[in-house]
Coordinates of C-alpha atoms in Angstrom, one line a residue:
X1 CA -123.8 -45.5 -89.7
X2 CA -123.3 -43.3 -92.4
X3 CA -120.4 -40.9 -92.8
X4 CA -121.4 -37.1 -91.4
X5 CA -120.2 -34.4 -94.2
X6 CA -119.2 -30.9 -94.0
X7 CA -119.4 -28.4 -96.7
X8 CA -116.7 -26.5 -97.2
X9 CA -115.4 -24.1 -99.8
X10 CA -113.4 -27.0 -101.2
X11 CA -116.2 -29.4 -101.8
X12 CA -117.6 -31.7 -99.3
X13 CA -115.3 -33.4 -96.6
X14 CA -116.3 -36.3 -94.8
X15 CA -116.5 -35.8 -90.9
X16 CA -114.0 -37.8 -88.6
X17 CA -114.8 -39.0 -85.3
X18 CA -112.1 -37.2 -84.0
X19 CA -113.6 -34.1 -85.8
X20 CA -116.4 -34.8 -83.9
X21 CA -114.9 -34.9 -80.4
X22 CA -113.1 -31.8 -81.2
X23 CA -116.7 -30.1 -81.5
X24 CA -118.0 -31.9 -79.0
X25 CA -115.3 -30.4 -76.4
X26 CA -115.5 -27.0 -77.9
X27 CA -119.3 -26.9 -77.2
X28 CA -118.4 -26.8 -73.6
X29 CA -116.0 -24.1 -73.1
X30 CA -116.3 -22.6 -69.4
X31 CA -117.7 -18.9 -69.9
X32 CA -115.0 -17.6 -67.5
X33 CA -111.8 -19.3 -69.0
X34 CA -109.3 -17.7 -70.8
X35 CA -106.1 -18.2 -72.3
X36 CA -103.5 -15.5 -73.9
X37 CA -103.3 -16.7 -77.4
X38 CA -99.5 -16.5 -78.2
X39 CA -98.8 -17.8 -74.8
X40 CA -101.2 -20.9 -76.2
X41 CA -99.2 -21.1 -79.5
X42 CA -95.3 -20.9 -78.1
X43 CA -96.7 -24.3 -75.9
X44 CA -97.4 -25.6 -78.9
X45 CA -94.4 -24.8 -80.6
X46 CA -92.9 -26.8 -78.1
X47 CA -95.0 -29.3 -78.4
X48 CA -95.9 -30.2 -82.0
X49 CA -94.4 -33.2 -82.3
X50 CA -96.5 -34.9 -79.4
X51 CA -99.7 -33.1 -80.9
X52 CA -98.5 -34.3 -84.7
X53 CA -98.6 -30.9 -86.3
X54 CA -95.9 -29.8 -89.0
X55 CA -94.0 -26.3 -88.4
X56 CA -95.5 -25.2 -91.8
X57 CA -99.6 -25.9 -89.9
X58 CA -98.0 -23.9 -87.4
X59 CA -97.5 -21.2 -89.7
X60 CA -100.9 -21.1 -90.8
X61 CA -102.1 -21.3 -87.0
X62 CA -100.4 -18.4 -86.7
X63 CA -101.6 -16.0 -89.4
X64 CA -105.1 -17.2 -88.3
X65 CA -104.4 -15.9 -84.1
X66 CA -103.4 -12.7 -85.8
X67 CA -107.0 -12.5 -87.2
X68 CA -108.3 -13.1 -83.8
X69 CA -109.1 -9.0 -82.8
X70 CA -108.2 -9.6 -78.7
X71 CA -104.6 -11.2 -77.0
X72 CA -107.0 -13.4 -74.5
X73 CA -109.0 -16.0 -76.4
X74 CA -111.9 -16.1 -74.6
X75 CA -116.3 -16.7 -74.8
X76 CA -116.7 -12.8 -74.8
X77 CA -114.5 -12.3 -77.2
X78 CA -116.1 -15.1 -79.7
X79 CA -114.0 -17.6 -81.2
X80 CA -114.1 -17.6 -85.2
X81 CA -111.6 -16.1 -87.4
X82 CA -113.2 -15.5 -91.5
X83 CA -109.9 -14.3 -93.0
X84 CA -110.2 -15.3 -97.1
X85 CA -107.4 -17.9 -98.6
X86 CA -105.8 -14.5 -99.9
X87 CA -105.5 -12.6 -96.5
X88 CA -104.2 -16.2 -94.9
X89 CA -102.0 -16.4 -98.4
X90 CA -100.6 -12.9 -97.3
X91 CA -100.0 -13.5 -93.9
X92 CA -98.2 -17.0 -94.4
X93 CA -95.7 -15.4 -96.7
X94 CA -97.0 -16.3 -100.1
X95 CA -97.9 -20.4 -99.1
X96 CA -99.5 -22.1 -102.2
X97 CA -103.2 -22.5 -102.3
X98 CA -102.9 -26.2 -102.5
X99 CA -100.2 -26.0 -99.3
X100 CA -102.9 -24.0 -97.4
X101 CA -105.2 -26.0 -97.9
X102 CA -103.4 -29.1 -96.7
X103 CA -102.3 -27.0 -93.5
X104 CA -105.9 -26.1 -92.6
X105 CA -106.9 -29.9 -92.8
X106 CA -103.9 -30.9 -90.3
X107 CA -104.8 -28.3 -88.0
X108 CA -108.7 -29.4 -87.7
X109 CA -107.7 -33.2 -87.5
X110 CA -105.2 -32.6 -84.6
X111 CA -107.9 -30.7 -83.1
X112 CA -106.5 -27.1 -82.6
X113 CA -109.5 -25.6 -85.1
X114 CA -113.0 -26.3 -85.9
X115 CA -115.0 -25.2 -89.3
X116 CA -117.5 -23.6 -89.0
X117 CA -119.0 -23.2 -92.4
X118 CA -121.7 -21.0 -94.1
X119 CA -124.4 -22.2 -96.3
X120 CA -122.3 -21.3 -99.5
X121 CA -119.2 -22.3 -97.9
X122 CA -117.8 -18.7 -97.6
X123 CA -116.7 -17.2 -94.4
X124 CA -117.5 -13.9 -93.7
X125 CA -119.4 -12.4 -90.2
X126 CA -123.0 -10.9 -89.7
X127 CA -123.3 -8.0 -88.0
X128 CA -125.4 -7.1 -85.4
X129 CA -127.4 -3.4 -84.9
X130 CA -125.2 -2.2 -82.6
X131 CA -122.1 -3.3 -85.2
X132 CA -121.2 -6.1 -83.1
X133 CA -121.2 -9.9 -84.5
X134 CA -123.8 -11.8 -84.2
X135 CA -122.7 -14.7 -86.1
X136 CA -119.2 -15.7 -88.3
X137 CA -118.6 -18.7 -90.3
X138 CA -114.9 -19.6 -91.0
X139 CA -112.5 -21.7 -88.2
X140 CA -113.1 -21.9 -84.1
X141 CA -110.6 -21.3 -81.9
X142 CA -112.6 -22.6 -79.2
X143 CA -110.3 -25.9 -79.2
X144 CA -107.0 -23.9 -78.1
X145 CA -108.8 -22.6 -74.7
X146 CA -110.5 -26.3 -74.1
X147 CA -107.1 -28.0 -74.5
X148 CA -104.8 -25.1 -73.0
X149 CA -104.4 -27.3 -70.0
X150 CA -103.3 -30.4 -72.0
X151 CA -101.1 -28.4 -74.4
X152 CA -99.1 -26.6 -71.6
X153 CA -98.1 -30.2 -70.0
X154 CA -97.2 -31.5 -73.0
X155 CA -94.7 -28.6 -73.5
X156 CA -93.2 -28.8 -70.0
X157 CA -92.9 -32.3 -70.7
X158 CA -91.1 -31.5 -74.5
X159 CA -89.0 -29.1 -72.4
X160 CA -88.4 -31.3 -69.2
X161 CA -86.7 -33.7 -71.7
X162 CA -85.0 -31.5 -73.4
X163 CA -83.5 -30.1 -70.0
X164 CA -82.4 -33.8 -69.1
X165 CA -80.7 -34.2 -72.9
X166 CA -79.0 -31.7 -72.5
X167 CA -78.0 -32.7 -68.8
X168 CA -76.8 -36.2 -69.9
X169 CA -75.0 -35.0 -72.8
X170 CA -73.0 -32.7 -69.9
X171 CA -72.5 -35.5 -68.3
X172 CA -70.9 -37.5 -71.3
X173 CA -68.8 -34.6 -72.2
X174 CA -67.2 -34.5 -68.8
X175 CA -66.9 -38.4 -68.5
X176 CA -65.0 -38.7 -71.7
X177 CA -63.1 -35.8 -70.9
X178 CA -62.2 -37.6 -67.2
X179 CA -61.4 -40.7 -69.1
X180 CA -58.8 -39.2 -71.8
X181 CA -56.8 -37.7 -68.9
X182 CA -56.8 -40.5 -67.0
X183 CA -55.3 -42.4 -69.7
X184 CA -53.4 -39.4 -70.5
X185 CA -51.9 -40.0 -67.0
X186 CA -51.3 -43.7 -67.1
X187 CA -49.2 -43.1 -70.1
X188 CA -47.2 -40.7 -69.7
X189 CA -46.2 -41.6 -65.8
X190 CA -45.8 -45.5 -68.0
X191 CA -47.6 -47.0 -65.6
X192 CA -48.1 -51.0 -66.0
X193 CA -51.4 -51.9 -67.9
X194 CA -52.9 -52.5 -70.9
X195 CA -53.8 -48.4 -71.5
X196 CA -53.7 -48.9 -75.1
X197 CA -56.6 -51.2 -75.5
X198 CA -58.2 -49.6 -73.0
X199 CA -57.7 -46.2 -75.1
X200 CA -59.2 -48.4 -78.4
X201 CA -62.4 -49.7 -75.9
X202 CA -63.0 -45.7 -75.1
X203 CA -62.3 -44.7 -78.9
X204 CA -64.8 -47.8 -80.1
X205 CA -67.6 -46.7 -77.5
X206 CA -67.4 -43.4 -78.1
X207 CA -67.2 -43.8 -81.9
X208 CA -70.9 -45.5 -81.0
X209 CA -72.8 -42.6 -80.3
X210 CA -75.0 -41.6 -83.0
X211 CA -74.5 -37.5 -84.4
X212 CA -78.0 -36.7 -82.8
X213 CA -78.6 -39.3 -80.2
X214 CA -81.8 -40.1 -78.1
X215 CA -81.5 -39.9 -74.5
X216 CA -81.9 -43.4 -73.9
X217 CA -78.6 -44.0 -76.4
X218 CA -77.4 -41.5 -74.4
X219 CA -78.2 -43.1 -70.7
X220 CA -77.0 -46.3 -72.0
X221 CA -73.4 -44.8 -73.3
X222 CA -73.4 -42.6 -70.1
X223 CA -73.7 -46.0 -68.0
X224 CA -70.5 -48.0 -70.3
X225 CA -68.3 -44.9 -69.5
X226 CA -68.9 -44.2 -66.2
X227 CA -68.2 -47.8 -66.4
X228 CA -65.1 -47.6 -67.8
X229 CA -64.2 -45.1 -65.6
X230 CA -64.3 -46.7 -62.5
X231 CA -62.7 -49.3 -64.3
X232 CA -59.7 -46.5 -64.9
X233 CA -59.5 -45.3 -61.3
X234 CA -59.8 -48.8 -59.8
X235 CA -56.5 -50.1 -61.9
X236 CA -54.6 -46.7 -61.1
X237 CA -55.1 -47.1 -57.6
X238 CA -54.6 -50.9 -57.4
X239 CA -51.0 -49.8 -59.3
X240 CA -50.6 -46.8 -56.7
X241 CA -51.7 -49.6 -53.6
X242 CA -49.0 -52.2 -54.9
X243 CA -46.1 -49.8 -55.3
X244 CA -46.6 -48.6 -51.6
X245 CA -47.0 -52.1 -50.3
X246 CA -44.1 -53.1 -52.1
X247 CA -42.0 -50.1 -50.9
X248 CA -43.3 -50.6 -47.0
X249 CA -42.5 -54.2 -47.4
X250 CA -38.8 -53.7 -48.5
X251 CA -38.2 -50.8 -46.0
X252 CA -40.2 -53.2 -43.3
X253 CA -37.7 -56.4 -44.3
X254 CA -34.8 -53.7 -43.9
X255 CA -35.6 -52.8 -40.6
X256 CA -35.9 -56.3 -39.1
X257 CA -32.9 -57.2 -41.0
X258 CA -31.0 -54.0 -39.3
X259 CA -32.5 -53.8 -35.7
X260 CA -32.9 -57.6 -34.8
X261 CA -29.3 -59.5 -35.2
X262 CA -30.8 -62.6 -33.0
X263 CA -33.0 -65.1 -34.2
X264 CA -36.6 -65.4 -33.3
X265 CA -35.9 -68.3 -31.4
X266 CA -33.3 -66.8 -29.3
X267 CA -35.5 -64.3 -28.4
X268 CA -39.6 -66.2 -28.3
X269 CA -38.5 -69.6 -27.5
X270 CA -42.5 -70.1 -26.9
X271 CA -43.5 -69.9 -30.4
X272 CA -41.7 -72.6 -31.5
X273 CA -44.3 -75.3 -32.6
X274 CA -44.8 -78.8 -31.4
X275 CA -42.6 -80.6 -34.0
X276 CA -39.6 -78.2 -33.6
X277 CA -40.1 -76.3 -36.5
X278 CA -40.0 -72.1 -35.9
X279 CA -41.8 -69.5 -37.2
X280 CA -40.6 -67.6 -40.4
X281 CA -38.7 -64.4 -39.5
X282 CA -40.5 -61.9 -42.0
X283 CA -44.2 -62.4 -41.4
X284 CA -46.0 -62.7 -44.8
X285 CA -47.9 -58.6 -44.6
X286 CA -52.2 -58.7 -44.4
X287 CA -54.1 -57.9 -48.1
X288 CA -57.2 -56.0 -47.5
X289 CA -59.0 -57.6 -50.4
X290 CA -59.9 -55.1 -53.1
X291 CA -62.6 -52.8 -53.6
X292 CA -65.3 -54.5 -55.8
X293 CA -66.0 -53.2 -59.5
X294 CA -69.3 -51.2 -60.2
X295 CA -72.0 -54.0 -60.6
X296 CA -74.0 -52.1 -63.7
X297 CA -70.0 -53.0 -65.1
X298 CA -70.0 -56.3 -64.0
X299 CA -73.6 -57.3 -65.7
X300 CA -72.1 -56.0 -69.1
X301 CA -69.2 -57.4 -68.9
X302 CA -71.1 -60.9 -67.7
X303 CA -74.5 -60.5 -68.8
X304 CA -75.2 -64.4 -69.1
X305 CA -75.4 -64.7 -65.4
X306 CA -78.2 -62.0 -65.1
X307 CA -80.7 -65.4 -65.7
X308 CA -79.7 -66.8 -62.9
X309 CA -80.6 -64.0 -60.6
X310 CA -84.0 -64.1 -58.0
X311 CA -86.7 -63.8 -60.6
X312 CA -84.5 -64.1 -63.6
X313 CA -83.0 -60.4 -62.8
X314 CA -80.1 -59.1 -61.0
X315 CA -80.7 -55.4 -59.4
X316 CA -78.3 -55.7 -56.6
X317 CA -74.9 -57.4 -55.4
X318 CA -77.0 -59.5 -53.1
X319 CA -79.0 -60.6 -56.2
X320 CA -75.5 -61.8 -58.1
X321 CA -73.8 -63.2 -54.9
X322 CA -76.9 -65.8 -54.9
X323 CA -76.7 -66.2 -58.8
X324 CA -73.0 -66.8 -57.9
X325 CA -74.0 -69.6 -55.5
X326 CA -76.3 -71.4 -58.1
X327 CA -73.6 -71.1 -61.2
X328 CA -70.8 -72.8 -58.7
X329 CA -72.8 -75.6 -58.3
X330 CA -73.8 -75.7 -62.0
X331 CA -70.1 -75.1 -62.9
X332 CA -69.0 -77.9 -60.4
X333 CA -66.8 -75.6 -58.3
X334 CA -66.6 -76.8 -54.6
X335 CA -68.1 -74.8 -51.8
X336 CA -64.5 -74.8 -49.8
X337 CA -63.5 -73.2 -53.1
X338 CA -65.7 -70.3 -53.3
X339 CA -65.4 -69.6 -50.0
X340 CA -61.2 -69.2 -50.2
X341 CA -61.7 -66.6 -53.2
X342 CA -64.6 -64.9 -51.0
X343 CA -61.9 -64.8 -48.1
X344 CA -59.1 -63.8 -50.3
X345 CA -60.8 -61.5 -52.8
X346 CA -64.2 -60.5 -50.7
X347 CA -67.5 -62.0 -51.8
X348 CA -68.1 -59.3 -54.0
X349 CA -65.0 -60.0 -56.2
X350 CA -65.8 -63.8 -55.8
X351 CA -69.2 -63.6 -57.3
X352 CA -67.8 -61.8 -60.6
X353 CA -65.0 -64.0 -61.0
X354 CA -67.3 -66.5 -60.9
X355 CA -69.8 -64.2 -63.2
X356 CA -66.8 -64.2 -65.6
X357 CA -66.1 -68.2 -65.5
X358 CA -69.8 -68.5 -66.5
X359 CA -69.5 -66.0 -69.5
X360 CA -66.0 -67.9 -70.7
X361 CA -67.5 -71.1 -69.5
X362 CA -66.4 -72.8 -73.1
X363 CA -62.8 -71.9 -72.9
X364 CA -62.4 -73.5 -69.3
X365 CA -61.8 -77.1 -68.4
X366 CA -61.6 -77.3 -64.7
X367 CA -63.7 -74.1 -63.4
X368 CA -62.9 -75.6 -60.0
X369 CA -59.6 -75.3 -60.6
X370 CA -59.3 -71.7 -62.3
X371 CA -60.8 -70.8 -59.7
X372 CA -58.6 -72.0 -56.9
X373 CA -55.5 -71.0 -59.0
X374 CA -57.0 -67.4 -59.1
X375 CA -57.6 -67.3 -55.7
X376 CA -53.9 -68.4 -55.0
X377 CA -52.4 -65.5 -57.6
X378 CA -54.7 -63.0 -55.8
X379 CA -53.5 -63.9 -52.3
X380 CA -50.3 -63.4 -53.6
X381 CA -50.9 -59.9 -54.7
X382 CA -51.0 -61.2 -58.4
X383 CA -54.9 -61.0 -60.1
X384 CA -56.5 -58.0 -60.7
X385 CA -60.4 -58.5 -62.1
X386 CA -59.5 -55.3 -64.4
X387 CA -58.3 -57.1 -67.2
X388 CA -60.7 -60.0 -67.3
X389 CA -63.6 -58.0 -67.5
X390 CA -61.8 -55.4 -69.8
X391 CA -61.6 -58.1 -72.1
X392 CA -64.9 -59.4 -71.7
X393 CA -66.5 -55.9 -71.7
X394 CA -65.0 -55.8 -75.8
X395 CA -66.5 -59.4 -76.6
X396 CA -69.9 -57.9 -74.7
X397 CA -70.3 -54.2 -74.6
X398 CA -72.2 -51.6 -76.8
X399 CA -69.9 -51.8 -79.7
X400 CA -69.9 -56.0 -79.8
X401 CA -74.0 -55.9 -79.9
X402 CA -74.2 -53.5 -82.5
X403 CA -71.8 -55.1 -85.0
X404 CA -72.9 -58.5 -83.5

């Protein structure tokens, strides 16, 4: 098929297929529609980039709706504009021939305007008896009513997203802000923990965000930190938790000391077992075992483990306790193992130590044995997962995969 032409006052331009469509739309403009034309053009503003128009075509667009004699563009009012390359010149503040000329090309291959050209490529307007038009040549604004629709979604969508940019970057600037006083906090009350490398970690992921970040680099720094936070809080309260239980046990072991002179035989002769020997005096006190970590934490601390999750994915902790249960047998850890640490530290907590073994899996003989010796340390009030995945969140996080 051979290329369609269209004369034009600058020579002969071949006829796209999307220059086509354009006219074919604009041929079937509902009689009764309408659309106010600067309404039209501020959605497009917002939504240029979508369309693939430059702020400069925009320009032009402009000077051209200010040719346009009525506010509502609309069949009754016709739809072609015949200003001369001065008057637009005027109008655009001086542009260039040459830059006009470009301008009006973008604008009819994005669709926005249509030629409509005279014999001898000039536009100008016959009039009618009654001085009315009964017939222009020069550029149809038919397309902006056909697509109004389509250009007004696109700008609630520009400005939907722009909404939720500006929501997540809210959210980042109060989650960093929660994070340096917490540290803040730690540090100054010198509470035990490793607050300075957690203060590098929060420096080095922050220091990751680009000046003018997308909102996916945005979600997926929002996700680290709120994180790390929970990371934060869990430590402090665990250190809050330990000094309490320490201070209940001492005042506990005073008051048994003080109040009960006789021994526990003297007094239960029944609980003495079968081979003589007697209870101890200070019962050992019950650990609630501790709260698990945030599991988006977990998976980027310990993303190796995600593979072995129901369909290669992990999207919940039921999801990473069965991983758990395929990577102990893989790891060679005994099933009366894993199910001390899921008594001692709750099956959560289980499943990411065991997550964690995985990801340090070449640094470990006897995972079997880790294990059990962490389940022994927690039972004693000892472990805390914080650390471990601290330090596997810095071999793993954001700022390890972009220098990686």
């Amino acid at each position: 098929m051979e290329p369609q032409y269209v004369s034009t006052p600058f020579g002969r331009r071949s006829m796209t297929l999307g220059m086509l469509a354009s006219q074919e739309s604009a041929s079937k403009v509902d009689p009764d529609a309408s659309v106010d034309k600067w309404k039209i053009f501020r959605a497009l503003c917002e939504a240029k980039d979508m369309i693939g128009v430059s702020d400069r075509a925009l320009a032009v667009l402009n000077a051209l709706l200010t040719f346009y004699p009525k506010n509502e563009i609309a069949e009754a009012n016709g739809f072609v504009v015949f200003p001369s390359n001065e008057q637009l010149a005027l109008r655009t503040h001086g542009m260039a021939g040459t830059t006009l000329r470009r301008n009006l090309a973008m604008l009819v291959e994005a669709g926005l305007i249509i030629r409509r050209d005279s014999p001898n490529g000039k536009r100008f307007a016959r009039r009618n008896g009654e001085g009315g038009l009964s017939e222009a040549f020069g550029f149809s604004l038919a397309p902006l009513l056909v697509r109004a629709r389509e250009i007004e979604a696109q700008a609630a969508q520009v400005m939907a997203a722009r909404l939720e940019w500006k929501r997540l970057r809210e959210r980042l600037t109060l989650c960093r802000r929660d994070i340096t006083k917490l540290i803040e906090i730690a540090l100054e009350e010198e509470i035990a923990g490793e607050w300075i490398e957690m203060q590098q970690h929060f420096n080095l992921l922050s220091a990751s965000l680009p000046r003018r970040p997308s909102t996916a680099e945005m979600e997926s720094l929002l996700a680290d930190l709120e994180a790390f936070r929970e990371l934060i809080v869990k430590t402090l309260e665990s250190k809050s938790k330990t000094q309490k239980t320490d201070a209940n046990d001492n005042q506990n072991g005073r008051h048994i000391h003080n109040s009960n002179p006789h021994p526990i035989s003297e007094l239960e002769p029944s609980f003495e077992t079968k081979q003589g020997a007697k209870l101890e005096e200070e019962p050992q006190p019950w650990r609630e075992p501790p709260k698990s970590f945030p599991l988006a934490m977990v998976l980027q601390a310990c993303p190796e483990i995600i593979a072995y999750g129901p369909g290669g994915g992990i999207g919940s902790w039921r999801d990473l306790m069965a991983a758990a249960v395929i990577v102990r047998s893989t790891l060679g850890v005994s099933p009366s193992a894993y199910q001390l640490a899921c008594d001692v530290m709750g099956p959560e907590n289980a499943a990411t130590v065991i997550a964690c073994i995985l990801e340090r899996g070449g640094h470990i003989n006897s995972a079997g044995g880790y294990l059990r010796d962490l389940t022994r340390r927690a039972e004693r009030g000892e472990f805390s997962l914080g650390p471990m995945l601290m330090a596997l969140m810095r071999a793993n996080g954001p700022t390890a995969r972009k220098t990686g």
